[in-house]
């Protein structure tokens, strides 16, 4: 069975760590900003980063990759709609997992506290 895992949570929650433990093909928008081993975030390119991420998943889905793992913040429902549509189109079972930061981890990208608070406040959960 083909599976698509969507890992949601604020920066520092452990999405990337969990994604690596799940195996399969893993992508996240943060990888777009990597220059070698250095993370160079540019907020003006965030839309491009998400398009890049979506495109990679689309290619993998078209090639019937068995397990795809996407780890992004996905704080609002509309941000994951694309992936649900893609999964339906290509016959994937979707798992949407919220990764909570209950271990007190600090994010590695130095997201300002006020931005983290904004993300937490707009986090939507569909029950």
PDB file of N, CA and C in Angstrom, residues 31-112:
ATOM      1  N   UNK A  31      14.469  22.225   3.290  1.00  0.00           N
ATOM      2  CA  UNK A  31      15.593  21.729   2.478  1.00  0.00           C
ATOM      3  C   UNK A  31      15.885  22.664   1.304  1.00  0.00           C
ATOM      4  N   UNK A  32      14.889  23.391   0.865  1.00  0.00           N
ATOM      5  CA  UNK A  32      15.057  24.350  -0.229  1.00  0.00           C
ATOM      6  C   UNK A  32      16.080  25.421   0.138  1.00  0.00           C
ATOM      7  N   UNK A  33      16.163  25.726   1.430  1.00  0.00           N
ATOM      8  CA  UNK A  33      17.037  26.798   1.905  1.00  0.00           C
ATOM      9  C   UNK A  33      18.427  26.319   2.330  1.00  0.00           C
ATOM     10  N   UNK A  34      18.715  25.057   2.089  1.00  0.00           N
ATOM     11  CA  UNK A  34      20.025  24.535   2.462  1.00  0.00           C
ATOM     12  C   UNK A  34      21.056  24.856   1.378  1.00  0.00           C
ATOM     13  N   UNK A  35      22.199  25.348   1.825  1.00  0.00           N
ATOM     14  CA  UNK A  35      23.331  25.615   0.947  1.00  0.00           C
ATOM     15  C   UNK A  35      24.480  24.801   1.530  1.00  0.00           C
ATOM     16  N   UNK A  36      24.619  23.588   1.033  1.00  0.00           N
ATOM     17  CA  UNK A  36      25.559  22.665   1.658  1.00  0.00           C
ATOM     18  C   UNK A  36      25.013  22.273   3.022  1.00  0.00           C
ATOM     19  N   UNK A  37      25.782  22.540   4.061  1.00  0.00           N
ATOM     20  CA  UNK A  37      25.337  22.255   5.428  1.00  0.00           C
ATOM     21  C   UNK A  37      24.758  23.487   6.117  1.00  0.00           C
ATOM     22  N   UNK A  38      24.666  24.583   5.389  1.00  0.00           N
ATOM     23  CA  UNK A  38      24.222  25.847   5.991  1.00  0.00           C
ATOM     24  C   UNK A  38      22.778  26.160   5.594  1.00  0.00           C
ATOM     25  N   UNK A  39      21.982  26.522   6.579  1.00  0.00           N
ATOM     26  CA  UNK A  39      20.585  26.888   6.372  1.00  0.00           C
ATOM     27  C   UNK A  39      20.515  28.386   6.135  1.00  0.00           C
ATOM     28  N   UNK A  40      20.012  28.787   4.968  1.00  0.00           N
ATOM     29  CA  UNK A  40      19.928  30.203   4.607  1.00  0.00           C
ATOM     30  C   UNK A  40      18.479  30.555   4.266  1.00  0.00           C
ATOM     31  N   UNK A  41      17.694  30.778   5.290  1.00  0.00           N
ATOM     32  CA  UNK A  41      16.274  31.081   5.101  1.00  0.00           C
ATOM     33  C   UNK A  41      16.087  32.476   4.521  1.00  0.00           C
ATOM     34  N   UNK A  42      15.217  32.559   3.525  1.00  0.00           N
ATOM     35  CA  UNK A  42      14.864  33.828   2.900  1.00  0.00           C
ATOM     36  C   UNK A  42      13.341  33.851   2.794  1.00  0.00           C
ATOM     37  N   UNK A  43      12.668  34.622   3.654  1.00  0.00           N
ATOM     38  CA  UNK A  43      11.204  34.610   3.659  1.00  0.00           C
ATOM     39  C   UNK A  43      10.573  34.996   2.324  1.00  0.00           C
ATOM     40  N   UNK A  44      11.289  35.740   1.506  1.00  0.00           N
ATOM     41  CA  UNK A  44      10.744  36.124   0.203  1.00  0.00           C
ATOM     42  C   UNK A  44      10.665  34.931  -0.752  1.00  0.00           C
ATOM     43  N   UNK A  45      11.333  33.835  -0.410  1.00  0.00           N
ATOM     44  CA  UNK A  45      11.337  32.647  -1.267  1.00  0.00           C
ATOM     45  C   UNK A  45      10.508  31.499  -0.686  1.00  0.00           C
ATOM     46  N   UNK A  46       9.725  31.780   0.342  1.00  0.00           N
ATOM     47  CA  UNK A  46       8.951  30.727   0.998  1.00  0.00           C
ATOM     48  C   UNK A  46       7.931  30.091   0.047  1.00  0.00           C
ATOM     49  N   UNK A  47       7.287  30.898  -0.758  1.00  0.00           N
ATOM     50  CA  UNK A  47       6.320  30.364  -1.728  1.00  0.00           C
ATOM     51  C   UNK A  47       7.025  29.421  -2.707  1.00  0.00           C
ATOM     52  N   UNK A  48       8.210  29.802  -3.161  1.00  0.00           N
ATOM     53  CA  UNK A  48       8.997  28.948  -4.061  1.00  0.00           C
ATOM     54  C   UNK A  48       9.381  27.640  -3.371  1.00  0.00           C
ATOM     55  N   UNK A  49       9.726  27.721  -2.104  1.00  0.00           N
ATOM     56  CA  UNK A  49      10.119  26.532  -1.348  1.00  0.00           C
ATOM     57  C   UNK A  49       8.962  25.538  -1.255  1.00  0.00           C
ATOM     58  N   UNK A  50       7.770  26.043  -1.008  1.00  0.00           N
ATOM     59  CA  UNK A  50       6.607  25.148  -0.917  1.00  0.00           C
ATOM     60  C   UNK A  50       6.249  24.568  -2.278  1.00  0.00           C
ATOM     61  N   UNK A  51       6.379  25.344  -3.342  1.00  0.00           N
ATOM     62  CA  UNK A  51       6.127  24.831  -4.692  1.00  0.00           C
ATOM     63  C   UNK A  51       7.137  23.738  -5.040  1.00  0.00           C
ATOM     64  N   UNK A  52       8.389  23.949  -4.666  1.00  0.00           N
ATOM     65  CA  UNK A  52       9.456  22.968  -4.880  1.00  0.00           C
ATOM     66  C   UNK A  52       9.132  21.663  -4.154  1.00  0.00           C
ATOM     67  N   UNK A  53       8.671  21.790  -2.918  1.00  0.00           N
ATOM     68  CA  UNK A  53       8.311  20.632  -2.106  1.00  0.00           C
ATOM     69  C   UNK A  53       7.133  19.880  -2.738  1.00  0.00           C
ATOM     70  N   UNK A  54       6.107  20.613  -3.123  1.00  0.00           N
ATOM     71  CA  UNK A  54       4.934  20.002  -3.750  1.00  0.00           C
ATOM     72  C   UNK A  54       5.317  19.290  -5.049  1.00  0.00           C
ATOM     73  N   UNK A  55       6.175  19.907  -5.831  1.00  0.00           N
ATOM     74  CA  UNK A  55       6.590  19.310  -7.095  1.00  0.00           C
ATOM     75  C   UNK A  55       7.325  17.992  -6.869  1.00  0.00           C
ATOM     76  N   UNK A  56       8.207  17.948  -5.892  1.00  0.00           N
ATOM     77  CA  UNK A  56       8.932  16.706  -5.602  1.00  0.00           C
ATOM     78  C   UNK A  56       7.963  15.591  -5.224  1.00  0.00           C
ATOM     79  N   UNK A  57       6.986  15.914  -4.389  1.00  0.00           N
ATOM     80  CA  UNK A  57       6.007  14.910  -3.980  1.00  0.00           C
ATOM     81  C   UNK A  57       5.175  14.464  -5.184  1.00  0.00           C
ATOM     82  N   UNK A  58       4.819  15.385  -6.054  1.00  0.00           N
ATOM     83  CA  UNK A  58       4.060  15.045  -7.258  1.00  0.00           C
ATOM     84  C   UNK A  58       4.855  14.057  -8.130  1.00  0.00           C
ATOM     85  N   UNK A  59       6.135  14.313  -8.319  1.00  0.00           N
ATOM     86  CA  UNK A  59       6.986  13.421  -9.123  1.00  0.00           C
ATOM     87  C   UNK A  59       7.056  12.046  -8.472  1.00  0.00           C
ATOM     88  N   UNK A  60       7.280  11.991  -7.177  1.00  0.00           N
ATOM     89  CA  UNK A  60       7.362  10.707  -6.474  1.00  0.00           C
ATOM     90  C   UNK A  60       6.042   9.951  -6.568  1.00  0.00           C
ATOM     91  N   UNK A  61       4.925  10.675  -6.404  1.00  0.00           N
ATOM     92  CA  UNK A  61       3.616  10.027  -6.477  1.00  0.00           C
ATOM     93  C   UNK A  61       3.368   9.467  -7.877  1.00  0.00           C
ATOM     94  N   UNK A  62       3.727  10.222  -8.901  1.00  0.00           N
ATOM     95  CA  UNK A  62       3.562   9.742 -10.281  1.00  0.00           C
ATOM     96  C   UNK A  62       4.395   8.494 -10.530  1.00  0.00           C
ATOM     97  N   UNK A  63       5.520   8.383  -9.816  1.00  0.00           N
ATOM     98  CA  UNK A  63       6.391   7.220  -9.939  1.00  0.00           C
ATOM     99  C   UNK A  63       6.065   6.129  -8.922  1.00  0.00           C
ATOM    100  N   UNK A  64       4.942   6.283  -8.236  1.00  0.00           N
ATOM    101  CA  UNK A  64       4.442   5.286  -7.276  1.00  0.00           C
ATOM    102  C   UNK A  64       5.434   4.922  -6.179  1.00  0.00           C
ATOM    103  N   UNK A  65       6.157   5.915  -5.661  1.00  0.00           N
ATOM    104  CA  UNK A  65       7.023   5.680  -4.499  1.00  0.00           C
ATOM    105  C   UNK A  65       6.127   5.168  -3.363  1.00  0.00           C
ATOM    106  N   UNK A  66       6.535   4.100  -2.710  1.00  0.00           N
ATOM    107  CA  UNK A  66       5.696   3.441  -1.700  1.00  0.00           C
ATOM    108  C   UNK A  66       5.419   4.293  -0.463  1.00  0.00           C
ATOM    109  N   UNK A  67       6.436   5.009   0.023  1.00  0.00           N
ATOM    110  CA  UNK A  67       6.262   5.816   1.236  1.00  0.00           C
ATOM    111  C   UNK A  67       6.881   7.185   1.026  1.00  0.00           C
ATOM    112  N   UNK A  68       6.041   8.211   1.202  1.00  0.00           N
ATOM    113  CA  UNK A  68       6.485   9.597   1.083  1.00  0.00           C
ATOM    114  C   UNK A  68       6.183  10.287   2.407  1.00  0.00           C
ATOM    115  N   UNK A  69       7.165  11.031   2.908  1.00  0.00           N
ATOM    116  CA  UNK A  69       7.003  11.746   4.177  1.00  0.00           C
ATOM    117  C   UNK A  69       7.294  13.225   3.938  1.00  0.00           C
ATOM    118  N   UNK A  70       6.320  14.070   4.268  1.00  0.00           N
ATOM    119  CA  UNK A  70       6.474  15.514   4.130  1.00  0.00           C
ATOM    120  C   UNK A  70       6.389  16.118   5.526  1.00  0.00           C
ATOM    121  N   UNK A  71       7.430  16.843   5.917  1.00  0.00           N
ATOM    122  CA  UNK A  71       7.419  17.473   7.242  1.00  0.00           C
ATOM    123  C   UNK A  71       7.538  18.986   7.074  1.00  0.00           C
ATOM    124  N   UNK A  72       6.414  19.651   7.240  1.00  0.00           N
ATOM    125  CA  UNK A  72       6.331  21.111   7.198  1.00  0.00           C
ATOM    126  C   UNK A  72       5.462  21.555   8.367  1.00  0.00           C
ATOM    127  N   UNK A  73       5.438  22.839   8.638  1.00  0.00           N
ATOM    128  CA  UNK A  73       4.627  23.296   9.768  1.00  0.00           C
ATOM    129  C   UNK A  73       3.141  23.056   9.530  1.00  0.00           C
ATOM    130  N   UNK A  74       2.643  23.283   8.324  1.00  0.00           N
ATOM    131  CA  UNK A  74       1.231  23.052   8.001  1.00  0.00           C
ATOM    132  C   UNK A  74       0.315  23.562   9.114  1.00  0.00           C
ATOM    133  N   UNK A  75       0.462  24.814   9.493  1.00  0.00           N
ATOM    134  CA  UNK A  75      -0.340  25.335  10.606  1.00  0.00           C
ATOM    135  C   UNK A  75      -1.798  25.549  10.239  1.00  0.00           C
ATOM    136  N   UNK A  76      -2.078  25.688   8.948  1.00  0.00           N
ATOM    137  CA  UNK A  76      -3.458  25.897   8.521  1.00  0.00           C
ATOM    138  C   UNK A  76      -3.861  24.806   7.537  1.00  0.00           C
ATOM    139  N   UNK A  77      -5.131  24.429   7.597  1.00  0.00           N
ATOM    140  CA  UNK A  77      -5.632  23.317   6.804  1.00  0.00           C
ATOM    141  C   UNK A  77      -5.383  23.488   5.304  1.00  0.00           C
ATOM    142  N   UNK A  78      -5.555  24.680   4.778  1.00  0.00           N
ATOM    143  CA  UNK A  78      -5.397  24.868   3.334  1.00  0.00           C
ATOM    144  C   UNK A  78      -3.991  24.513   2.861  1.00  0.00           C
ATOM    145  N   UNK A  79      -3.020  24.548   3.774  1.00  0.00           N
ATOM    146  CA  UNK A  79      -1.639  24.260   3.402  1.00  0.00           C
ATOM    147  C   UNK A  79      -1.406  22.781   3.081  1.00  0.00           C
ATOM    148  N   UNK A  80      -2.290  21.912   3.563  1.00  0.00           N
ATOM    149  CA  UNK A  80      -2.118  20.486   3.278  1.00  0.00           C
ATOM    150  C   UNK A  80      -3.123  19.963   2.257  1.00  0.00           C
ATOM    151  N   UNK A  81      -4.068  20.796   1.853  1.00  0.00           N
ATOM    152  CA  UNK A  81      -5.082  20.361   0.885  1.00  0.00           C
ATOM    153  C   UNK A  81      -4.457  19.786  -0.387  1.00  0.00           C
ATOM    154  N   UNK A  82      -3.421  20.433  -0.888  1.00  0.00           N
ATOM    155  CA  UNK A  82      -2.755  19.975  -2.113  1.00  0.00           C
ATOM    156  C   UNK A  82      -2.332  18.510  -1.984  1.00  0.00           C
ATOM    157  N   UNK A  83      -1.766  18.159  -0.849  1.00  0.00           N
ATOM    158  CA  UNK A  83      -1.246  16.815  -0.650  1.00  0.00           C
ATOM    159  C   UNK A  83      -2.370  15.782  -0.561  1.00  0.00           C
ATOM    160  N   UNK A  84      -3.495  16.148   0.038  1.00  0.00           N
ATOM    161  CA  UNK A  84      -4.638  15.237   0.088  1.00  0.00           C
ATOM    162  C   UNK A  84      -5.185  14.975  -1.318  1.00  0.00           C
ATOM    163  N   UNK A  85      -5.271  16.008  -2.132  1.00  0.00           N
ATOM    164  CA  UNK A  85      -5.740  15.848  -3.512  1.00  0.00           C
ATOM    165  C   UNK A  85      -4.773  14.962  -4.304  1.00  0.00           C
ATOM    166  N   UNK A  86      -3.497  15.201  -4.157  1.00  0.00           N
ATOM    167  CA  UNK A  86      -2.480  14.414  -4.844  1.00  0.00           C
ATOM    168  C   UNK A  86      -2.564  12.944  -4.425  1.00  0.00           C
ATOM    169  N   UNK A  87      -2.741  12.713  -3.136  1.00  0.00           N
ATOM    170  CA  UNK A  87      -2.843  11.349  -2.622  1.00  0.00           C
ATOM    171  C   UNK A  87      -4.062  10.635  -3.208  1.00  0.00           C
ATOM    172  N   UNK A  88      -5.164  11.340  -3.266  1.00  0.00           N
ATOM    173  CA  UNK A  88      -6.388  10.758  -3.829  1.00  0.00           C
ATOM    174  C   UNK A  88      -6.181  10.404  -5.304  1.00  0.00           C
ATOM    175  N   UNK A  89      -5.568  11.304  -6.028  1.00  0.00           N
ATOM    176  CA  UNK A  89      -5.315  11.110  -7.457  1.00  0.00           C
ATOM    177  C   UNK A  89      -4.426   9.900  -7.735  1.00  0.00           C
ATOM    178  N   UNK A  90      -3.463   9.637  -6.833  1.00  0.00           N
ATOM    179  CA  UNK A  90      -2.485   8.573  -7.073  1.00  0.00           C
ATOM    180  C   UNK A  90      -2.653   7.362  -6.153  1.00  0.00           C
ATOM    181  N   UNK A  91      -3.741   7.307  -5.405  1.00  0.00           N
ATOM    182  CA  UNK A  91      -4.040   6.128  -4.603  1.00  0.00           C
ATOM    183  C   UNK A  91      -3.197   5.932  -3.359  1.00  0.00           C
ATOM    184  N   UNK A  92      -2.916   7.011  -2.655  1.00  0.00           N
ATOM    185  CA  UNK A  92      -2.143   6.930  -1.409  1.00  0.00           C
ATOM    186  C   UNK A  92      -3.056   6.990  -0.195  1.00  0.00           C
ATOM    187  N   UNK A  93      -2.711   6.229   0.824  1.00  0.00           N
ATOM    188  CA  UNK A  93      -3.348   6.386   2.135  1.00  0.00           C
ATOM    189  C   UNK A  93      -2.590   7.506   2.837  1.00  0.00           C
ATOM    190  N   UNK A  94      -3.326   8.454   3.424  1.00  0.00           N
ATOM    191  CA  UNK A  94      -2.694   9.620   4.043  1.00  0.00           C
ATOM    192  C   UNK A  94      -2.775   9.520   5.561  1.00  0.00           C
ATOM    193  N   UNK A  95      -1.655   9.843   6.195  1.00  0.00           N
ATOM    194  CA  UNK A  95      -1.584   9.967   7.651  1.00  0.00           C
ATOM    195  C   UNK A  95      -1.148  11.392   7.953  1.00  0.00           C
ATOM    196  N   UNK A  96      -1.981  12.132   8.636  1.00  0.00           N
ATOM    197  CA  UNK A  96      -1.637  13.488   9.055  1.00  0.00           C
ATOM    198  C   UNK A  96      -1.338  13.438  10.544  1.00  0.00           C
ATOM    199  N   UNK A  97      -0.083  13.682  10.894  1.00  0.00           N
ATOM    200  CA  UNK A  97       0.353  13.564  12.279  1.00  0.00           C
ATOM    201  C   UNK A  97       0.806  14.920  12.802  1.00  0.00           C
ATOM    202  N   UNK A  98       0.304  15.281  13.964  1.00  0.00           N
ATOM    203  CA  UNK A  98       0.734  16.515  14.622  1.00  0.00           C
ATOM    204  C   UNK A  98       1.836  16.150  15.604  1.00  0.00           C
ATOM    205  N   UNK A  99       2.985  16.767  15.407  1.00  0.00           N
ATOM    206  CA  UNK A  99       4.144  16.514  16.276  1.00  0.00           C
ATOM    207  C   UNK A  99       4.198  17.657  17.282  1.00  0.00           C
ATOM    208  N   UNK A 100       4.077  17.313  18.544  1.00  0.00           N
ATOM    209  CA  UNK A 100       4.073  18.317  19.609  1.00  0.00           C
ATOM    210  C   UNK A 100       5.460  18.437  20.238  1.00  0.00           C
ATOM    211  N   UNK A 101       5.773  19.629  20.662  1.00  0.00           N
ATOM    212  CA  UNK A 101       7.055  19.866  21.318  1.00  0.00           C
ATOM    213  C   UNK A 101       6.873  19.756  22.836  1.00  0.00           C
ATOM    214  N   UNK A 102       6.689  18.539  23.312  1.00  0.00           N
ATOM    215  CA  UNK A 102       6.518  18.319  24.750  1.00  0.00           C
ATOM    216  C   UNK A 102       7.855  18.059  25.446  1.00  0.00           C
ATOM    217  N   UNK A 103       8.909  17.983  24.663  1.00  0.00           N
ATOM    218  CA  UNK A 103      10.230  17.704  25.218  1.00  0.00           C
ATOM    219  C   UNK A 103      11.049  18.982  25.411  1.00  0.00           C
ATOM    220  N   UNK A 104      10.466  20.142  25.089  1.00  0.00           N
ATOM    221  CA  UNK A 104      11.142  21.410  25.309  1.00  0.00           C
ATOM    222  C   UNK A 104      12.280  21.697  24.353  1.00  0.00           C
ATOM    223  N   UNK A 105      12.257  21.067  23.197  1.00  0.00           N
ATOM    224  CA  UNK A 105      13.319  21.265  22.211  1.00  0.00           C
ATOM    225  C   UNK A 105      13.281  22.682  21.651  1.00  0.00           C
ATOM    226  N   UNK A 106      14.413  23.213  21.302  1.00  0.00           N
ATOM    227  CA  UNK A 106      14.512  24.514  20.628  1.00  0.00           C
ATOM    228  C   UNK A 106      14.699  24.250  19.145  1.00  0.00           C
ATOM    229  N   UNK A 107      14.066  25.073  18.316  1.00  0.00           N
ATOM    230  CA  UNK A 107      14.222  24.861  16.884  1.00  0.00           C
ATOM    231  C   UNK A 107      15.640  25.232  16.459  1.00  0.00           C
ATOM    232  N   UNK A 108      16.112  24.560  15.431  1.00  0.00           N
ATOM    233  CA  UNK A 108      17.493  24.769  14.980  1.00  0.00           C
ATOM    234  C   UNK A 108      17.628  25.941  14.023  1.00  0.00           C
ATOM    235  N   UNK A 109      16.496  26.552  13.654  1.00  0.00           N
ATOM    236  CA  UNK A 109      16.534  27.641  12.682  1.00  0.00           C
ATOM    237  C   UNK A 109      16.401  29.022  13.310  1.00  0.00           C
ATOM    238  N   UNK A 110      16.415  29.063  14.627  1.00  0.00           N
ATOM    239  CA  UNK A 110      16.352  30.338  15.357  1.00  0.00           C
ATOM    240  C   UNK A 110      15.144  31.194  14.976  1.00  0.00           C
ATOM    241  N   UNK A 111      13.984  30.561  14.921  1.00  0.00           N
ATOM    242  CA  UNK A 111      12.753  31.291  14.643  1.00  0.00           C
ATOM    243  C   UNK A 111      12.463  32.190  15.842  1.00  0.00           C
ATOM    244  N   UNK A 112      12.209  33.463  15.611  1.00  0.00           N
ATOM    245  CA  UNK A 112      11.932  34.377  16.731  1.00  0.00           C
ATOM    246  C   UNK A 112      10.702  33.938  17.533  1.00  0.00           C
TER     247      UNK A 112
END
